[in-house]
Coordinates of C-alpha atoms and ligand atoms in Angstrom, one line a residue:
M462 CA 95.8 122.5 78.5
V463 CA 98.3 119.1 77.8
P464 CA 101.4 119.7 76.6
E465 CA 102.0 117.5 73.5
F466 CA 105.1 115.0 73.6
D467 CA 108.1 117.5 74.8
L468 CA 111.0 115.6 74.3
G469 CA 111.8 116.4 70.9
E470 CA 111.9 113.0 69.5
S471 CA 109.6 110.9 67.5
F472 CA 108.6 108.4 69.1
N473 CA 106.5 105.1 68.2
L474 CA 103.9 105.2 70.5
L475 CA 102.3 102.3 69.8
H476 CA 104.5 99.9 68.5
D477 CA 107.2 100.5 71.2
P478 CA 106.3 103.3 74.0
Y479 CA 109.5 101.8 76.5
P480 CA 111.6 104.2 74.9
L481 CA 109.2 107.3 75.3
F482 CA 108.9 106.1 79.3
A483 CA 112.3 105.9 79.3
A484 CA 113.2 109.1 78.0
H485 CA 110.7 110.8 80.8
R486 CA 111.9 108.7 83.5
A487 CA 115.6 110.0 83.0
R488 CA 114.4 113.2 83.5
H489 CA 111.8 113.0 86.3
G490 CA 109.8 110.6 88.0
V491 CA 106.7 112.6 87.5
F492 CA 106.4 115.5 84.7
E493 CA 103.7 117.6 83.7
G494 CA 101.8 116.3 80.4
S495 CA 100.9 112.6 79.3
V496 CA 101.9 109.3 78.2
M497 CA 99.3 109.2 76.0
D498 CA 98.3 109.9 72.5
W499 CA 96.2 112.8 73.2
S500 CA 96.6 113.9 69.1
K501 CA 93.1 113.0 68.5
T502 CA 90.9 114.8 71.3
P503 CA 89.2 118.0 71.2
D504 CA 90.6 120.4 73.0
E505 CA 87.3 120.8 74.9
F506 CA 87.7 117.3 76.1
R507 CA 91.4 117.5 77.4
P508 CA 91.9 117.7 81.0
E509 CA 93.2 121.3 82.0
H510 CA 95.8 119.7 84.6
Q511 CA 97.4 116.9 83.2
Y512 CA 100.8 114.8 84.8
A513 CA 102.4 111.7 84.5
A514 CA 103.8 109.5 87.2
V515 CA 106.8 107.3 85.3
S516 CA 109.1 106.2 88.2
F517 CA 108.0 103.1 90.3
D518 CA 108.2 105.2 93.5
A519 CA 105.7 107.7 91.8
V520 CA 103.3 105.2 90.5
N521 CA 103.2 102.9 94.0
T522 CA 102.7 106.3 95.7
V523 CA 99.8 107.2 93.7
F524 CA 98.2 104.4 93.8
R525 CA 99.1 103.9 97.5
D526 CA 97.9 107.5 98.7
S527 CA 93.7 107.2 98.7
K528 CA 93.6 110.5 100.8
S529 CA 95.1 112.8 97.6
F530 CA 94.4 110.9 94.4
N531 CA 90.9 108.9 93.7
S532 CA 89.9 106.8 90.7
K533 CA 86.5 108.9 90.1
I534 CA 87.3 109.9 86.3
Y535 CA 86.7 106.2 85.6
D536 CA 82.8 107.5 85.8
A537 CA 83.9 109.0 82.9
T538 CA 85.2 106.7 80.8
I539 CA 84.5 102.7 81.0
G540 CA 81.6 103.4 83.6
L541 CA 79.5 104.8 80.8
F542 CA 80.1 101.4 79.4
I543 CA 80.0 99.0 82.7
G544 CA 78.0 101.4 84.9
P545 CA 78.9 102.4 88.8
S546 CA 81.9 99.9 89.6
I547 CA 84.1 99.1 92.3
L548 CA 86.6 100.8 90.2
A549 CA 85.3 104.5 90.6
M550 CA 84.6 103.8 94.2
E551 CA 86.3 105.0 97.3
G552 CA 86.6 105.0 101.2
Q553 CA 84.3 103.3 103.3
L554 CA 82.1 102.7 100.0
H555 CA 84.7 101.0 98.5
R556 CA 85.5 98.5 101.3
A557 CA 82.1 97.6 102.0
H558 CA 81.4 97.0 98.2
R559 CA 84.7 95.4 97.7
N560 CA 84.2 93.1 100.8
L561 CA 80.9 92.1 99.3
V562 CA 82.2 91.0 95.7
T563 CA 85.3 89.8 97.4
T564 CA 83.2 86.5 98.6
A565 CA 83.0 85.2 95.1
F566 CA 86.6 84.8 94.6
K567 CA 87.7 83.1 97.7
A568 CA 90.5 81.0 98.0
K569 CA 88.7 78.1 98.2
S570 CA 86.9 78.7 95.0
L571 CA 90.3 79.4 93.2
K572 CA 91.5 75.9 94.4
A573 CA 88.2 74.0 93.2
W574 CA 88.4 75.9 89.6
E575 CA 91.8 75.1 88.6
P576 CA 91.3 71.0 88.0
E577 CA 87.0 71.6 87.2
I578 CA 86.9 74.7 85.1
V579 CA 90.3 76.1 83.7
R580 CA 92.4 72.5 82.9
P581 CA 89.8 71.4 81.1
I582 CA 89.0 74.4 79.1
C583 CA 92.4 74.5 78.1
E584 CA 92.4 70.8 77.0
Q585 CA 89.5 71.4 74.8
L586 CA 90.7 74.3 73.1
I587 CA 94.2 72.2 72.3
D588 CA 91.9 69.3 70.9
E589 CA 90.3 71.9 68.5
F590 CA 93.7 72.4 67.2
I591 CA 96.4 70.2 67.7
E592 CA 95.6 67.8 64.6
S593 CA 96.4 70.6 62.1
G594 CA 100.0 71.4 63.6
R595 CA 99.7 74.9 63.4
A596 CA 97.9 77.6 65.4
D597 CA 97.1 81.1 66.1
L598 CA 97.6 80.8 69.5
V599 CA 95.8 84.4 70.3
R600 CA 92.9 83.2 67.7
D601 CA 92.6 80.0 69.1
F602 CA 93.8 79.8 72.8
T603 CA 94.9 83.2 74.7
F604 CA 91.2 85.0 73.2
E605 CA 89.2 82.2 74.1
F606 CA 90.5 80.2 77.2
P607 CA 89.7 83.4 79.5
T608 CA 85.8 84.0 77.6
R609 CA 85.3 80.4 78.2
V610 CA 86.8 80.2 81.9
I611 CA 84.6 83.4 82.5
S612 CA 81.4 82.2 81.2
K613 CA 81.7 79.1 83.4
L614 CA 82.8 80.7 86.7
L615 CA 79.4 82.9 86.2
G616 CA 78.0 79.8 85.3
L617 CA 76.2 81.4 82.2
P618 CA 74.3 78.2 80.1
E619 CA 77.2 76.4 77.5
A620 CA 75.0 77.3 74.5
D621 CA 74.7 81.5 75.3
L622 CA 78.7 81.1 75.0
P623 CA 78.9 82.9 71.2
W624 CA 76.3 85.2 72.1
F625 CA 78.2 86.3 75.5
R626 CA 81.8 86.5 73.2
Q627 CA 80.4 88.6 70.7
R628 CA 79.0 91.0 73.2
A629 CA 82.1 90.9 75.3
V630 CA 84.5 91.8 72.1
E631 CA 81.9 94.7 71.5
L632 CA 82.2 96.1 75.3
I633 CA 85.9 95.7 75.6
S634 CA 86.0 97.5 72.0
Y635 CA 84.6 100.4 73.5
H636 CA 87.5 102.9 72.9
V637 CA 86.9 102.0 69.0
K638 CA 83.2 101.8 68.4
Y639 CA 81.6 103.3 71.0
Q640 CA 77.9 102.9 69.9
R641 CA 78.1 99.3 69.3
A642 CA 79.4 99.1 73.1
F643 CA 76.7 100.8 74.1
E644 CA 74.2 98.5 73.1
A645 CA 76.8 95.7 73.8
S646 CA 76.4 97.1 77.5
A647 CA 72.6 97.0 77.1
A648 CA 72.1 93.7 76.0
L649 CA 74.6 91.9 78.6
K650 CA 72.6 94.1 81.5
D651 CA 69.1 92.3 80.3
Y652 CA 71.0 89.0 80.1
F653 CA 72.9 89.5 83.3
T654 CA 69.5 90.8 85.7
A655 CA 67.6 87.1 83.8
Q656 CA 70.5 85.5 85.4
I657 CA 70.6 87.3 88.5
D658 CA 66.6 86.6 88.6
L659 CA 66.9 83.1 88.2
R660 CA 69.7 82.8 91.2
R661 CA 67.4 85.1 93.6
S662 CA 65.1 82.0 93.5
N663 CA 67.6 79.3 93.0
P664 CA 70.8 80.0 94.5
T665 CA 73.5 78.2 92.5
D666 CA 77.4 77.6 93.3
D667 CA 79.0 79.9 90.7
I668 CA 80.4 83.9 90.4
I669 CA 76.6 85.1 90.2
G670 CA 75.0 82.6 92.7
D671 CA 77.9 84.6 95.2
L672 CA 77.1 87.6 94.5
V673 CA 73.2 87.7 94.6
T674 CA 73.4 85.5 98.0
A675 CA 76.6 87.7 99.1
E676 CA 76.0 89.7 102.8
V677 CA 78.3 91.3 104.6
D678 CA 77.1 93.5 108.0
G679 CA 73.4 92.9 106.6
E680 CA 74.2 94.6 103.5
K681 CA 73.3 93.2 100.2
L682 CA 74.6 93.9 96.5
T683 CA 71.4 95.2 94.4
D684 CA 70.9 94.0 91.0
E685 CA 72.6 96.9 89.4
E686 CA 75.7 96.6 91.5
I687 CA 75.8 92.9 90.5
Y688 CA 75.5 93.3 86.7
S689 CA 77.7 96.5 86.8
F690 CA 80.6 94.2 88.4
L691 CA 80.0 91.2 86.1
R692 CA 80.2 93.7 82.9
L693 CA 83.2 95.2 84.3
L694 CA 85.3 91.4 84.9
L695 CA 84.8 91.6 80.7
P696 CA 87.3 94.3 80.5
A697 CA 89.1 93.6 84.0
G698 CA 89.4 90.1 83.7
L699 CA 89.2 88.4 80.2
E700 CA 91.2 91.1 78.5
T701 CA 94.2 91.9 80.5
T702 CA 94.5 88.1 80.9
F703 CA 94.6 87.1 77.5
R704 CA 96.8 90.0 76.6
S705 CA 99.0 88.8 79.3
S706 CA 98.8 85.1 78.4
S707 CA 99.7 85.8 74.8
N708 CA 102.2 88.1 75.7
L709 CA 104.1 85.5 77.6
L710 CA 103.7 83.6 74.6
Y711 CA 105.1 86.2 72.3
L712 CA 107.9 86.5 74.3
L713 CA 109.0 82.8 75.2
L714 CA 108.6 82.0 71.5
T715 CA 110.6 85.2 70.5
H716 CA 113.6 84.5 73.5
P717 CA 114.0 80.3 72.4
D718 CA 116.6 79.7 75.2
Q719 CA 114.7 81.1 77.9
F720 CA 111.5 78.6 76.2
A721 CA 114.0 75.6 76.5
A722 CA 114.3 76.5 79.8
V723 CA 110.7 76.6 80.6
Q724 CA 110.3 73.0 78.8
A725 CA 112.6 71.4 80.4
D726 CA 111.8 72.8 83.8
R727 CA 108.3 73.4 85.0
E728 CA 109.5 75.1 88.2
L729 CA 110.3 78.0 85.9
I730 CA 106.8 78.5 84.8
G731 CA 106.1 81.1 87.6
P732 CA 108.8 83.3 87.4
A733 CA 108.3 83.7 83.5
I734 CA 104.9 84.3 84.4
E735 CA 106.0 87.2 86.4
E736 CA 108.7 88.5 84.3
G737 CA 106.1 88.3 81.4
L738 CA 103.7 90.7 83.4
R739 CA 106.6 93.2 84.2
Y740 CA 108.5 93.0 80.9
E741 CA 105.1 93.6 78.7
T742 CA 102.3 94.8 81.3
P743 CA 99.1 94.5 79.2
L744 CA 97.4 97.4 80.6
T745 CA 100.3 100.2 80.6
T746 CA 98.6 102.9 81.8
V747 CA 95.7 103.8 83.9
Q748 CA 94.3 107.3 85.5
R749 CA 93.9 109.1 88.3
S750 CA 92.4 112.5 90.1
A751 CA 94.0 114.7 92.6
S752 CA 91.2 114.8 95.4
V753 CA 93.2 117.8 96.7
D754 CA 95.8 120.4 96.4
T755 CA 99.1 117.6 96.7
E756 CA 102.6 117.2 96.0
L757 CA 103.9 114.5 93.5
G758 CA 107.7 113.9 93.1
G759 CA 108.2 117.3 94.0
L760 CA 105.4 118.9 91.5
A761 CA 102.8 120.7 93.0
L762 CA 99.4 119.6 91.9
P763 CA 96.1 121.3 91.8
A764 CA 93.1 119.1 93.1
G765 CA 91.3 117.8 90.0
A766 CA 94.8 117.1 87.6
V767 CA 94.4 114.0 86.1
V768 CA 97.4 111.7 86.7
D769 CA 98.5 109.0 83.8
V770 CA 99.6 106.2 86.5
C771 CA 102.3 104.4 83.9
I772 CA 102.5 101.2 85.1
G773 CA 104.6 99.9 82.2
S774 CA 107.3 102.5 82.7
A775 CA 107.2 101.8 86.5
N776 CA 107.8 98.3 85.5
R777 CA 111.2 98.7 83.7
D778 CA 112.6 101.3 86.2
E779 CA 116.2 101.1 86.2
A780 CA 116.2 102.1 89.6
R781 CA 114.7 99.0 90.6
W782 CA 115.5 96.5 88.3
E783 CA 118.9 95.8 86.7
R784 CA 119.3 95.7 82.9
A785 CA 115.4 96.3 83.5
E786 CA 115.1 96.7 79.2
E787 CA 115.9 93.0 79.2
F788 CA 113.3 89.9 79.3
N789 CA 115.1 87.7 81.6
I790 CA 113.3 84.9 83.5
F791 CA 116.0 84.0 85.5
R792 CA 116.3 87.8 86.9
K793 CA 116.1 88.1 90.7
H794 CA 112.8 88.8 91.7
V795 CA 111.6 91.8 92.4
P796 CA 107.9 92.4 92.3
H797 CA 106.2 94.6 89.8
I798 CA 103.0 96.6 89.8
T799 CA 101.0 95.2 86.9
F800 CA 98.2 94.7 89.2
A801 CA 98.4 98.1 91.1
A802 CA 98.3 98.4 94.8
G803 CA 96.4 99.8 97.5
E804 CA 93.2 99.8 97.7
H805 CA 92.2 99.0 94.3
T806 CA 95.0 96.0 93.7
C807 CA 93.5 93.9 91.5
L808 CA 91.0 91.3 92.4
G809 CA 91.7 89.0 90.3
L810 CA 95.7 88.0 90.0
H811 CA 95.3 85.0 91.6
L812 CA 92.9 83.9 88.8
A813 CA 94.9 85.4 86.1
R814 CA 98.4 83.7 87.0
M815 CA 96.3 80.1 87.8
E816 CA 94.8 80.8 84.3
T817 CA 98.3 81.2 82.8
R818 CA 99.9 78.9 84.4
V819 CA 97.3 76.1 83.4
A820 CA 97.0 77.2 79.9
I821 CA 101.2 76.8 79.7
E822 CA 101.5 73.5 81.2
C823 CA 98.3 72.4 79.1
L824 CA 100.8 73.9 75.9
L825 CA 103.3 72.3 76.8
D826 CA 102.1 68.8 77.8
R827 CA 100.6 68.5 74.4
V828 CA 102.9 70.1 72.0
T829 CA 106.4 70.3 71.2
D830 CA 108.8 71.5 68.8
I831 CA 106.8 75.1 68.4
A832 CA 108.1 77.7 66.5
L833 CA 106.8 81.2 65.7
D834 CA 106.0 81.6 61.9
T835 CA 107.5 85.0 61.6
A836 CA 106.2 85.4 57.7
E837 CA 103.4 87.5 59.5
D838 CA 105.7 89.5 61.3
P839 CA 103.8 89.4 64.4
H840 CA 104.8 91.6 67.1
I841 CA 103.4 93.0 70.3
V842 CA 101.3 96.7 69.5
G843 CA 98.9 99.2 71.4
Q844 CA 99.2 101.5 74.3
P845 CA 97.7 101.4 76.7
F846 CA 96.4 98.1 76.1
R847 CA 99.8 95.7 74.6
S848 CA 99.2 92.4 73.1
P849 CA 101.0 90.6 70.1
T850 CA 98.8 90.8 66.8
A851 CA 98.9 87.5 66.3
V852 CA 101.0 84.1 67.5
P853 CA 100.8 82.1 64.3
V854 CA 102.8 78.7 65.4
T855 CA 104.0 75.6 63.8
F856 CA 104.4 72.4 66.3
E857 CA 104.2 68.4 66.1
P858 CA 102.1 67.0 68.8
I859 CA 102.9 64.9 71.7
T860 CA 101.4 61.2 71.3
Ligands
LIG2395 C1 97.1 89.6 83.6 C2 95.6 90.3 84.2 C3 94.9 91.2 84.5 C4 95.7 92.4 85.2 C5 97.5 93.0 84.7 C6 95.1 93.1 86.0 C7 95.0 94.6 85.9 C8 94.4 95.5 87.4 C9 94.4 96.5 87.4 C10 95.8 97.7 87.0 C11 93.8 97.0 88.4 C12 93.4 98.3 88.7 C13 93.2 99.6 87.9 C14 93.3 100.7 88.9 O1 93.0 100.9 89.8 O2 92.7 101.6 88.0 C15 92.9 96.2 88.5 C16 91.9 96.1 89.4 C17 90.5 94.8 89.2 N1 90.9 93.7 88.4 FE1 92.4 93.3 87.4 N2 94.2 92.5 86.0 C18 93.6 91.1 85.8 C19 93.3 90.1 86.1 C20 91.8 90.1 86.3 C21 91.0 89.3 86.7 C22 91.5 87.6 86.0 C23 89.6 89.6 87.0 C24 88.9 89.0 87.5 C25 88.1 88.0 86.7 C26 89.8 90.5 87.8 C27 89.2 91.8 88.3 C28 89.8 93.0 89.3 C29 88.8 93.9 89.9 C30 87.3 93.6 89.9 C31 89.4 95.2 89.7 C32 89.0 96.5 90.4 C33 89.7 96.2 92.1 C34 89.0 97.7 92.9 O3 88.9 99.2 92.6 O4 88.9 97.4 94.1 N3 91.4 90.9 86.9 N4 93.5 94.8 87.4

């Protein structure tokens, strides 16, 4: 049975989970309980043994100790919507599968994607709103650009973008409207299968083409493995990137001195991206299960216990960062754990960083005097996925 929040205080988990994380961290790096809100989940669906890792060390240990912890729990959650994917695999199966899909994310491709795909898409989106002198940067920019980037990287026909965008939104909203997500998942399967078929007879230079031809030690990916991986890219690659770049823009706009420093010195874009990823982690919590009876942070965990791996809390661990509760792009660089660690380390981390850098560079090149319109009370919200409700801004085009 999972204990409810046990610290005797009331926390607004959706608005700001960080005080709850800090309160737990101050007591233990690992505790029996959860950082998620289980209040609406019927008892029979709650794990029998539930723990949470909240210190940096504990989170890092769980990610790296793949003998004691596995991610098979995804089969019963997001796996229901995307199919069997790399995320839930382990050991040799995971390594073989990861080697195959990695061929589609090689450094050479990344280098070409920046000028050929990512920058033109950012420019095109800015063209669409620049004349009006105002925009909601979430609706008009940060959601749309990773959607268009993924669609282009996959090599989907331009005319399919509205259909693809709609199915992507439906799939990533699986926790809110699961029936619609199942339908989107089935539609995406049919759509991707047709795209795979096209490339089997006529190979193309795009991610689907690379996945169709990928071969490591005589092994190739099946159609099901390919379309499941492609569906995984929507929550893994689109949603996280849209949320993290929105968070960064919001944080810079609400810290005008730091924003002005970035405008004056583009070398600060890199540190700003890392600090944004640390301070407002787009995905604050993932789960693992104990594969065997084990020990974590001095607690004995039975095999099968579910562990909340609280990346958001790890990233604010005061034992690792000075004044960890402050957003400060000038801080000494100490690596965060936003992209996880160990075997399942994010496969798209270089792409995500490049997309965010290019988006910020393009904005700074094209507009000035950007100010957040606070009338709508925009704010960052959500758990485990976090991002701003909106980023409404006014600005002057640079002519
Ligand atoms: C800021 C943006 C991103 C964040 C914060 C992020 C975060 C993460 C995290 C935390 C994991 C590990 C999940 C777990 O083990 O439970 C992960 C895995 C993964 N990510 Fe990302 N991600 C981002 C962008 C991307 C992009 C752009 C792509 C590709 C287009 C991508 C593809 C993947 C894949 C395929 C995995 C599974 C790797 C494996 O299981 O071996 N991610 N990501």
